[in-house]
Short mmCIF file of N, CA and C in Angstrom, two decimals:
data_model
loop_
_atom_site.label_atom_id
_atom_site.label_comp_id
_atom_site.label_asym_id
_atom_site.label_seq_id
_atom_site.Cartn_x
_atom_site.Cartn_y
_atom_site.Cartn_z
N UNK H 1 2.71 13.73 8.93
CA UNK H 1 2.26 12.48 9.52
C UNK H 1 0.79 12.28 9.18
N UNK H 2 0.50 11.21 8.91
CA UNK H 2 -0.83 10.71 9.09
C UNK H 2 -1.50 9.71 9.38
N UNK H 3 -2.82 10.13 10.04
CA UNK H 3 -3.00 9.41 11.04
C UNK H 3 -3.26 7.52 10.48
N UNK H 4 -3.05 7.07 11.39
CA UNK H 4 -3.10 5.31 10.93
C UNK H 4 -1.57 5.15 10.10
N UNK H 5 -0.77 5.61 10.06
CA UNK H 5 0.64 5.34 9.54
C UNK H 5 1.62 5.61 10.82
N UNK H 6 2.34 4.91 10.92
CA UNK H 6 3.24 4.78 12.00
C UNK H 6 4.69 4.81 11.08
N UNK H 7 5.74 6.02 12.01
CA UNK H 7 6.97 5.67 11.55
C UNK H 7 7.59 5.79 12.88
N UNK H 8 9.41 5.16 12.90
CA UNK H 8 9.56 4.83 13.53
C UNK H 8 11.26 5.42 13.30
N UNK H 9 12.28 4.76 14.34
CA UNK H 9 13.41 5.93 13.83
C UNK H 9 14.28 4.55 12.58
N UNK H 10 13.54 3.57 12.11
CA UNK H 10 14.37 3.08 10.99
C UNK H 10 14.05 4.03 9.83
N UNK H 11 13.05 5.17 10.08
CA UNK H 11 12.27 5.88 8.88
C UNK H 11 13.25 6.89 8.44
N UNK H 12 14.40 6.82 8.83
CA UNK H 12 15.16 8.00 8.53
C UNK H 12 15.37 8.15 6.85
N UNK H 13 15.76 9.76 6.37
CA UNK H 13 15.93 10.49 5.02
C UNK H 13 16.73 8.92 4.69
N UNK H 14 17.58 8.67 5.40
CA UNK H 14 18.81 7.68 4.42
C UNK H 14 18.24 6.44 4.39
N UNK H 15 17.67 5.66 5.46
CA UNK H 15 17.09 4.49 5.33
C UNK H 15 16.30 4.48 4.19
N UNK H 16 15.21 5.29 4.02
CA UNK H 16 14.09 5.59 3.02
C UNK H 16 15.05 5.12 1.65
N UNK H 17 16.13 6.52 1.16
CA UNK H 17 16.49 5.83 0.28
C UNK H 17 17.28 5.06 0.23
N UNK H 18 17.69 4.29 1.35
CA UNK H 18 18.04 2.77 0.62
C UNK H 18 17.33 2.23 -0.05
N UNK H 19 16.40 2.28 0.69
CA UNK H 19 14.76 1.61 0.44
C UNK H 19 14.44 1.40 -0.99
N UNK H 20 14.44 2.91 -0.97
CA UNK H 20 14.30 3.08 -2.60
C UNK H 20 14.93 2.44 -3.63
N UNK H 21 16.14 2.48 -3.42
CA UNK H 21 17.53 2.02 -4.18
C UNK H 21 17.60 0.42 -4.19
N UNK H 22 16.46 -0.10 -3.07
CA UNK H 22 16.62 -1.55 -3.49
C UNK H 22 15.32 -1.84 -4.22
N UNK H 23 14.07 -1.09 -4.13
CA UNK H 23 13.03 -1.59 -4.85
C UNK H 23 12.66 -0.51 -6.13
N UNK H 24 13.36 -0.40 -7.52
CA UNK H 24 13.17 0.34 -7.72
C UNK H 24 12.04 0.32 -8.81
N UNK H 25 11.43 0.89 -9.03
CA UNK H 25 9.79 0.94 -9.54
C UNK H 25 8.71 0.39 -8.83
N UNK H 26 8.82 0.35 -7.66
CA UNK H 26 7.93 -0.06 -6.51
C UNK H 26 7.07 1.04 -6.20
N UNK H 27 7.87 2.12 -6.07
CA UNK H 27 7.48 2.89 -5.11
C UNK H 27 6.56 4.21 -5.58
N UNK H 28 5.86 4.59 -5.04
CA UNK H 28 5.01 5.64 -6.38
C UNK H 28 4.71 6.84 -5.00
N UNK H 29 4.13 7.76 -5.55
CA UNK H 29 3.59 9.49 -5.09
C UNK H 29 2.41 9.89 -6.50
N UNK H 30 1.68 10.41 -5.47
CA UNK H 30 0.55 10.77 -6.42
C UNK H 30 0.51 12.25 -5.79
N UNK H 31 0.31 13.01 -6.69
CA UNK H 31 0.69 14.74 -7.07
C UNK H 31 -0.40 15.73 -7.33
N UNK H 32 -0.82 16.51 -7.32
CA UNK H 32 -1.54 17.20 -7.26
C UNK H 32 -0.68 18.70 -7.99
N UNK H 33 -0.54 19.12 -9.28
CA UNK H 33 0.48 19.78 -9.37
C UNK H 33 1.99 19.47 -8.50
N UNK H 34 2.11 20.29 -7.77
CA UNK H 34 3.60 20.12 -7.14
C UNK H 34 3.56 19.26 -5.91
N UNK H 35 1.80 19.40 -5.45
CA UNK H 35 1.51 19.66 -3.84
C UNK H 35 1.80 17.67 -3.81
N UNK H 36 2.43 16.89 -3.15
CA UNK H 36 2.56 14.98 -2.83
C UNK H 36 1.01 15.24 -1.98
N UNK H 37 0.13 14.44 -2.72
CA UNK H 37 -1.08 13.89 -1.82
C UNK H 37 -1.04 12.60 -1.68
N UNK H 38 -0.22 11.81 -1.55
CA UNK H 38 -0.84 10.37 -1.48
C UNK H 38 1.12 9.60 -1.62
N UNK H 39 1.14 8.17 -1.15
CA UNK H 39 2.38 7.74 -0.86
C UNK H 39 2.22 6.01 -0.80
N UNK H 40 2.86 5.87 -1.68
CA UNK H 40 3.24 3.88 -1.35
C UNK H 40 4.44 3.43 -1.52
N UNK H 41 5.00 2.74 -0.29
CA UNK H 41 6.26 2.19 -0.54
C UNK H 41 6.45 1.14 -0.68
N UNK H 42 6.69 -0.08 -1.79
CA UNK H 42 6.46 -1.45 -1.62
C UNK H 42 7.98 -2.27 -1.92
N UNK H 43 8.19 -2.99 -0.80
CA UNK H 43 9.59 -4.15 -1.28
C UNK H 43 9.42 -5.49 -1.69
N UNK H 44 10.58 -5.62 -2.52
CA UNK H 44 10.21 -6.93 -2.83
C UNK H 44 10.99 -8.05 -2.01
N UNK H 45 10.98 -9.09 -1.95
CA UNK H 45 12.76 -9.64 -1.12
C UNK H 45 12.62 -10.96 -2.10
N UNK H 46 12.38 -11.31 -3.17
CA UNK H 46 12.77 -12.24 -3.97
C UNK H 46 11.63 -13.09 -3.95
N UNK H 47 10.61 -13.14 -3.07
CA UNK H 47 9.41 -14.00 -2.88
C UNK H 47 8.31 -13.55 -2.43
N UNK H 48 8.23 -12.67 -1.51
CA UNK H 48 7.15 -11.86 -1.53
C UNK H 48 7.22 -10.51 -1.60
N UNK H 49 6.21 -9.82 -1.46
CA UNK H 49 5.82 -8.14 -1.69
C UNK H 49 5.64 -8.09 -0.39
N UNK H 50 5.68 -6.24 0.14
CA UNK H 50 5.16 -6.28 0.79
C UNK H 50 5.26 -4.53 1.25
N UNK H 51 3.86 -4.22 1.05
CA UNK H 51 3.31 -2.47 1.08
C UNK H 51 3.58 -1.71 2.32
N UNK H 52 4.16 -0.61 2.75
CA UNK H 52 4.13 0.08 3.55
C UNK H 52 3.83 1.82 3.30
N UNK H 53 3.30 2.40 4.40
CA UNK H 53 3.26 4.03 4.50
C UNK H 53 2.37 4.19 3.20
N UNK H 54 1.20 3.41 3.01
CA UNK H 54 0.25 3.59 1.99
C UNK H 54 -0.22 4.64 2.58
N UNK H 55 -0.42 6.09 2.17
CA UNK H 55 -1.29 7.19 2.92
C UNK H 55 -1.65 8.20 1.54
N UNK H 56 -2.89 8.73 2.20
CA UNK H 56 -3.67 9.55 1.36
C UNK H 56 -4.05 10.77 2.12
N UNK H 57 -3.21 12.24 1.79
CA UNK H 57 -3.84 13.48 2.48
C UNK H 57 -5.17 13.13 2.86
N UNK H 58 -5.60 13.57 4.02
CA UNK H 58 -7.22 13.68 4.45
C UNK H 58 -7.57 14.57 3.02
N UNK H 59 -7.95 15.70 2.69
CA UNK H 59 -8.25 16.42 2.08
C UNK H 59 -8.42 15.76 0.34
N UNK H 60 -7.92 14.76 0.09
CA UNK H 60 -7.83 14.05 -0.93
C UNK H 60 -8.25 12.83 -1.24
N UNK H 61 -8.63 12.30 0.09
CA UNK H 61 -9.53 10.73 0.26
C UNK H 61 -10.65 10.33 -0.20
N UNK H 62 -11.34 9.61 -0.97
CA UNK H 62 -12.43 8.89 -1.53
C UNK H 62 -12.32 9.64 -2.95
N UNK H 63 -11.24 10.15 -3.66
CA UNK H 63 -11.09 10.23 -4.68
C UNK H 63 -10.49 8.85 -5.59
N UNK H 64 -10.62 8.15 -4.79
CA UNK H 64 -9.57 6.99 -6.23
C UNK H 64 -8.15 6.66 -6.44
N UNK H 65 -7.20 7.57 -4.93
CA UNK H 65 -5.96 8.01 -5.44
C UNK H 65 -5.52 6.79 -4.69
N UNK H 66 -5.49 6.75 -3.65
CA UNK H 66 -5.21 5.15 -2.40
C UNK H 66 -5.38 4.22 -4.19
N UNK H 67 -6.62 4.25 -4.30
CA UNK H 67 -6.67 2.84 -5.44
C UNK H 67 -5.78 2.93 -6.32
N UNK H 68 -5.67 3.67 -6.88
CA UNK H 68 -4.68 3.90 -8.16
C UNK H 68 -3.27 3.60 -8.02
N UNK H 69 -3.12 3.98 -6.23
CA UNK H 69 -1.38 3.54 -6.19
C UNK H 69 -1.50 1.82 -6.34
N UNK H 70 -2.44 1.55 -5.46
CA UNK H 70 -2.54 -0.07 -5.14
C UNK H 70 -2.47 -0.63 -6.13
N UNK H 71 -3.12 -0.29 -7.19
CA UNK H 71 -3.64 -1.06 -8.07
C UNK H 71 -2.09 -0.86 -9.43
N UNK H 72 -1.76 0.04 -9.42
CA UNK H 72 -0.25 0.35 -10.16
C UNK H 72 0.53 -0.22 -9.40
N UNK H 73 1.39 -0.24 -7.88
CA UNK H 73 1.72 -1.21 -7.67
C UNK H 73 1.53 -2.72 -7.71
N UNK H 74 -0.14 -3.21 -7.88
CA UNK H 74 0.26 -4.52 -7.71
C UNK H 74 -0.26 -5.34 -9.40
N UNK H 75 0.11 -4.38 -9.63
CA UNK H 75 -0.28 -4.88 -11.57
C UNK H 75 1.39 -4.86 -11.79
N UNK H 76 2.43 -3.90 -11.25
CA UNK H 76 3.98 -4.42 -11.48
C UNK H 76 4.24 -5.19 -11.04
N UNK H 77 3.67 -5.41 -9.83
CA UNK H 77 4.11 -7.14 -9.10
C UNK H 77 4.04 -8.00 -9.94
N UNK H 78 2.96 -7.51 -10.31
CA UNK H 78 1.90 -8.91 -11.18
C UNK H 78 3.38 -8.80 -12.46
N UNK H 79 3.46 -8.32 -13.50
CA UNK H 79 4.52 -8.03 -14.57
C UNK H 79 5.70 -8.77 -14.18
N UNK H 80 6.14 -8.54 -12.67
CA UNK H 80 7.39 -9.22 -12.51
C UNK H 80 7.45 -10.55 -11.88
N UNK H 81 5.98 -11.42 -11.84
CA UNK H 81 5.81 -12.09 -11.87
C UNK H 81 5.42 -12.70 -10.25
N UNK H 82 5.84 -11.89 -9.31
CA UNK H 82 5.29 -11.83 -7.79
C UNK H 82 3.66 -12.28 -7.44
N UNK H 83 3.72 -13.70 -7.05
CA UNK H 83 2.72 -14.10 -6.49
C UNK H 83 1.82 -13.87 -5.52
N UNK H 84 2.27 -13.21 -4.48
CA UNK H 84 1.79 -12.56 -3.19
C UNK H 84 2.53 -11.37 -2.59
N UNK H 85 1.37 -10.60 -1.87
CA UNK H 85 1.63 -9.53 -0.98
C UNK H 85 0.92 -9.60 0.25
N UNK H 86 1.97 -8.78 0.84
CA UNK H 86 1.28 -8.59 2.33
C UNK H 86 1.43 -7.06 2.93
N UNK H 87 0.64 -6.82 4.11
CA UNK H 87 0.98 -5.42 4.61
C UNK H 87 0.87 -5.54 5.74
N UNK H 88 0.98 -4.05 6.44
CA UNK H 88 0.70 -4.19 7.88
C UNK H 88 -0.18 -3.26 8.22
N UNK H 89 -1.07 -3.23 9.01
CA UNK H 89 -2.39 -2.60 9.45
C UNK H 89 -2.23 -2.41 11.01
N UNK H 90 -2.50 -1.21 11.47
CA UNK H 90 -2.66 -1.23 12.41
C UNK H 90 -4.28 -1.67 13.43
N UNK H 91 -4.49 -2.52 14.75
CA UNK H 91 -5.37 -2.96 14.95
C UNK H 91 -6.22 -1.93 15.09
N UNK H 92 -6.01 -1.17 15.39
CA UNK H 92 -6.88 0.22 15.73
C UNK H 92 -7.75 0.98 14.39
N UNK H 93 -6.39 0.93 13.56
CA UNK H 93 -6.98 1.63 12.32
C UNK H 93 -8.30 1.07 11.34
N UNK H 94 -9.19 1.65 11.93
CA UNK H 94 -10.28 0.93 11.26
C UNK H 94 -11.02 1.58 9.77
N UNK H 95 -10.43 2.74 9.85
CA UNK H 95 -10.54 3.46 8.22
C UNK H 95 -9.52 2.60 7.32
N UNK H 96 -8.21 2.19 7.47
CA UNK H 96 -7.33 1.50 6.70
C UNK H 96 -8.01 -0.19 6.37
N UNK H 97 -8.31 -0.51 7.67
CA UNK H 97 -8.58 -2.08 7.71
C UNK H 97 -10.19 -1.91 6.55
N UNK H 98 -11.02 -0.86 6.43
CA UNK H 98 -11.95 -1.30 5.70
C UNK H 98 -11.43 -0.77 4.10
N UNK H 99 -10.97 -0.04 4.19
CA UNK H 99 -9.48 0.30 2.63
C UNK H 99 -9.39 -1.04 1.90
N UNK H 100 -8.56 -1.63 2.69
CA UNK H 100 -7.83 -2.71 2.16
C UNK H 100 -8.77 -3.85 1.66
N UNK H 101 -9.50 -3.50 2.99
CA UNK H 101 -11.03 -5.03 2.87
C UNK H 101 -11.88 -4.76 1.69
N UNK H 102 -12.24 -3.41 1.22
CA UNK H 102 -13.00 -2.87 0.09
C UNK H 102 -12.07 -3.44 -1.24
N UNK H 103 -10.58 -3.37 -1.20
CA UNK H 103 -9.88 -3.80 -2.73
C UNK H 103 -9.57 -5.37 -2.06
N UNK H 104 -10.03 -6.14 -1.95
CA UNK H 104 -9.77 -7.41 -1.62
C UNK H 104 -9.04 -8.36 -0.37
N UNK H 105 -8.09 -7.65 0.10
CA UNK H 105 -7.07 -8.03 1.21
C UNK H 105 -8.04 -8.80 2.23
N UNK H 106 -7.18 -9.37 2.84
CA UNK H 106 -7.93 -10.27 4.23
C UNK H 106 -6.96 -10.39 5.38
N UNK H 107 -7.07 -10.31 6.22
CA UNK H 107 -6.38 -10.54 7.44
C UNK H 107 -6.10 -11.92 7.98
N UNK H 108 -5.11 -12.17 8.22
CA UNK H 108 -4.01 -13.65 8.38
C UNK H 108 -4.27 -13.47 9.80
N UNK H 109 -5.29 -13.88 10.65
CA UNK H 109 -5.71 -14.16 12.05
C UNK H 109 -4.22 -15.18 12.47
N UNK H 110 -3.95 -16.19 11.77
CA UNK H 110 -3.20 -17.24 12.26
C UNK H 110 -1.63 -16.85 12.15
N UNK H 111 -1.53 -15.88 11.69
CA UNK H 111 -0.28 -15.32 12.49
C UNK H 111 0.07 -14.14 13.07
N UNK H 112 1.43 -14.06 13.44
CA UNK H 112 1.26 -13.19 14.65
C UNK H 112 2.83 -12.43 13.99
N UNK H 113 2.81 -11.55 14.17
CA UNK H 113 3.88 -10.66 13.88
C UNK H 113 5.03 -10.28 15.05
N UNK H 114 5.94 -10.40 14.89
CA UNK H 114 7.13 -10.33 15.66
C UNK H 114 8.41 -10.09 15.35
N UNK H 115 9.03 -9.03 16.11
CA UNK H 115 9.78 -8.04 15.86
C UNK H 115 11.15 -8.30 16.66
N UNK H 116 12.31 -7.34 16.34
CA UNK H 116 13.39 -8.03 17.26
C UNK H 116 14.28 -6.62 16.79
N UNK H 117 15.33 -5.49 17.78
CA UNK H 117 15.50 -4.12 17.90
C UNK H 117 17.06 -5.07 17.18
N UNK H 118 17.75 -4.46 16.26
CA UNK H 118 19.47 -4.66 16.15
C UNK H 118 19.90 -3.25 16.50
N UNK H 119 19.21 -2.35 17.04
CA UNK H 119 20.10 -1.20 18.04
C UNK H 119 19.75 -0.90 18.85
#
């Protein structure tokens, strides 16, 4: 786990790879030899993008690796012709919120996010 990433029980082994199985070249891991330091999962749904579980080992942070996924994911967007992305930030997380704000992102004040349980 890490901190400023939230999972939840849709995060399960099998959900994930659905996940996978529907976005495929989305999704990237950045490596360190064998050791996974770093993680982005991005979907597409036919009109927009949209990034989740972007995380970077503590021990591996302000190296460039966060950028490198971002920036490889959203240069394939860009290839497949995807106009926009979005993510989700937690309000708290204020190491992530200045992340995102440093590679360009901005926060959509005028809307509001809302959720709804199907179990």
């Amino acid at each position: 786990m890490s901190p400023g990433v939230g999972l939840s029980q849709a995060d399960t082994l099998q959900s994930l790879a659905h996940f996978l199985e529907r976005n495929p070249g989305l999704n990237w891991i950045a490596k360190d030899e064998c050791k996974v330091v770093g993680t982005l999962l991005c979907g597409y749904d036919g009109r927009r993008a949209y990034l989740y579980h972007v995380a970077v080992h503590p021990e591996y942070r302000r190296q460039g690796i966060g950028t490198a996924l971002v920036k490889r994911c959203l240069d394939t967007l860009k290839n497949m012709g995807v106009e926009k992305a979005h993510l989700f930030v937690y309000t708290d997380n204020f190491d992530g919120i200045a992340f995102w704000t440093s590679l360009g992102w901005h926060p959509r004040n005028e809307l509001l996010i809302m959720s709804y349980n199907l179990k």
